[in-house]
Amino acid sequence: MWRWRRRTEVPLFVASTVFLGCYAVRILDDDLPQGWRDALLAVTYTTWAMFVADFAVRWRISGRGLSFVRTHLLDAIVVVLPLLRPLRIVEIYDSVQHRHEHARLSLYARVMSYASMTAVLLGFAGALTVYAAERGAPGATIRTFGDSVWWACSTLTTVGYGDVTPVTPEGRTVATFMMAGGLALLGAVTGSFSSWLIQRFALDEDRRPPGGLPGGLG
Amino acid sequence: MWRWRRRTEVPLFVASTVFLGCYAVRILDDDLPQGWRDALLAVTYTTWAMFVADFAVRWRISGRGLSFVRTHLLDAIVVVLPLLRPLRIVEIYDSVQHRHEHARLSLYARVMSYASMTAVLLGFAGALTVYAAERGAPGATIRTFGDSVWWACSTLTTVGYGDVTPVTPEGRTVATFMMAGGLALLGAVTGSFSSWLIQRFALDEDRRPPGGLPGGLG
Amino acid sequence: MWRWRRRTEVPLFVASTVFLGCYAVRILDDDLPQGWRDALLAVTYTTWAMFVADFAVRWRISGRGLSFVRTHLLDAIVVVLPLLRPLRIVEIYDSVQHRHEHARLSLYARVMSYASMTAVLLGFAGALTVYAAERGAPGATIRTFGDSVWWACSTLTTVGYGDVTPVTPEGRTVATFMMAGGLALLGAVTGSFSSWLIQRFALDEDRRPPGGLPGGLG
Amino acid sequence: MWRWRRRTEVPLFVASTVFLGCYAVRILDDDLPQGWRDALLAVTYTTWAMFVADFAVRWRISGRGLSFVRTHLLDAIVVVLPLLRPLRIVEIYDSVQHRHEHARLSLYARVMSYASMTAVLLGFAGALTVYAAERGAPGATIRTFGDSVWWACSTLTTVGYGDVTPVTPEGRTVATFMMAGGLALLGAVTGSFSSWLIQRFALDEDRRPPGGLPGGLG
């Protein structure tokens, strides 16, 4: 199991970057000749097939049933949504550090790395997909990739201006997942801050007696 | 008490699904002949009456006064809002597990099950009710059930695009409850993440000395 | 000090309800004859004067300087914003319970009482004030009190549809305070949920070994 | 190191206020003669150069490499974004207190001071910058500085009405950072409240037996 992972780590990461790149170029470059488009599509599907094969092999090696999917939920998700595949870079970096006996990243650093990278990747992949779905639609307000990125930012932070919004069913389906992602991102930021404050407070408590907030609430 | 609950569990869950189904079909199928509409309405009210009767019987058996309502708040709410009735499936699943001596769901799994199921049910029931209130209204922006679902998603995640919004008093009343639901959902997601991080940190602390976040805040 | 508070509690609470009622009637009833309007205005200012006098007397009795204002921040705020005065009902109920040797409200019940009451009062008072500022303005989207309440709900839950929004400087100033209130409300809901979960977890921990969430994060 | 900081503290704070003032006047005063505009621009760049010089000197004195930037992240950020420079006033106040042997601000007071000041400064600086980018743009909805402030408030609280939104690429870039700031602000408010409640609860627990929330969740 570990040997398989170690050997496939780097090629799979390259593949996931290639996947994202091909997907992006196909959507963003309108003047691409048909031959190139087909080539990019072929590369996209080939890399995707690699992810599926890797997951299948690892499942096989583990010799376990459905419980494998449950304990490798993130891996299963990135098989279905390969655009999020580069997320695994944090895990890889972490395991590399571990192998070299270095200190692993602290919990906050890991949560923040995951949260920021998920936000950026989810935003980029979502903006691409929504832009692809919306650009030809009648009555669409998302007309350029810039609009789509702007919309993605306002969605992931749960601000939601609504000046540009998807109007097609496909765009709105992707948008729903991005809203859920925004909710989770908010949870990660808030949770990290909250637990960091609690830890700081525990350290501070030794030096001073506990006191309440001002006002009549306490 | 427990015997009554065990016997009524399955029929009541079937009834709650039937209730939701009838309610949905009546609203979504515009071409339904009047005879069918009346039949569905009758089924809707019959199942609702069953919920009320079940609550009344359990209240009677408990031999308690108003304090019964206070300690069974969720049950009281689903009597008034039977669309949320299927929520009890988590509780049922949990009690079934308990009886068979299996491990009960962990606290996080339960909170996440409740939060996701509440979000889906509240979204579906709210989208149905708002759609029923809005579709005939002059100047309405919610014109299809798809619009209504899209609006429900953006409301429950507190994103709130505002490209489609209810304009009738009934629609807005339902919407207010859904916004409160979105606030609670956000609280549940954030709170779970926060407490999970705090717990993880406490475990991690044993292995490494405590350190702060970078920056001048500390 | 305590004697003064005990004696003035009930009359001041009645006065604060009268204040809110007069303020609401003056804004909502357009056909009110001028004589009545003047009478209501007089009552409004008289009750406000009572709040200021009460605060001044208590400050005097305490014999303290500015530190009195700091430790009675909520009291100082309701002197400036008497519309929020009824908020003190939770404190009064609490102190009454305390005197009668009953159990005081639990911390969660108190936080939730405060949060819900603040939300309802802030929403009602804010909707009134914004409606008063907006109804005559050119290009206003808030045209009825219903619109104003709808806007207040979407603001306090931080959903922010933006289908109706204040356009006058006064309306927007009030709106800014309501947005801050919504942020605080969200904090209260999330914080309560989070701390409740942590407490539950601590109770659960005794019965089962600690386990992480599924997925590769841990 | 400490001697340098103590000597430069006050002049640098004055410089940061001058920077913000010059920046604001240049944007807000349309009728300023060209001579004055050039003078303000010169002052702006001079003060900025002072911040850069101060950072460079402190880096030099520390005798450290890139790790200095990592442990002085806030300082590095305010060198790049000098509009946020006045943020350091909390730190200065804190260190002054420390020197005079007074009690330092409590952790909550510090977090709340930082959060409020960051919100106000980020809002003001962001509103200025967005206004400067938007006011000449075709199809802009942000036409006055008032609109820009209103937009900044709704963004930082993550309410996001969307009645006025930036349309230029520069304005939207600034807006993205403000949304991220809003997310962090929400995290700070929620996290503080959450950790405060957890601490209060721990204190309360000694006086009463632990009890759950009403309802069937537990």
PDB file of C-alpha atoms in Angstrom, chain C residues 16 95 151 155 217:
ATOM      1  CA  SER C  16     -40.032  51.238  27.982  1.00  0.00           C
ATOM      2  CA  SER C  95     -33.089  38.868  39.190  1.00  0.00           C
ATOM      3  CA  TRP C 151     -35.478  43.795   4.736  1.00  0.00           C
ATOM      4  CA  THR C 155     -30.215  41.819   7.190  1.00  0.00           C
ATOM      5  CA  LEU C 217      -7.704  15.571   7.276  1.00  0.00           C
TER       6      LEU C 217
END
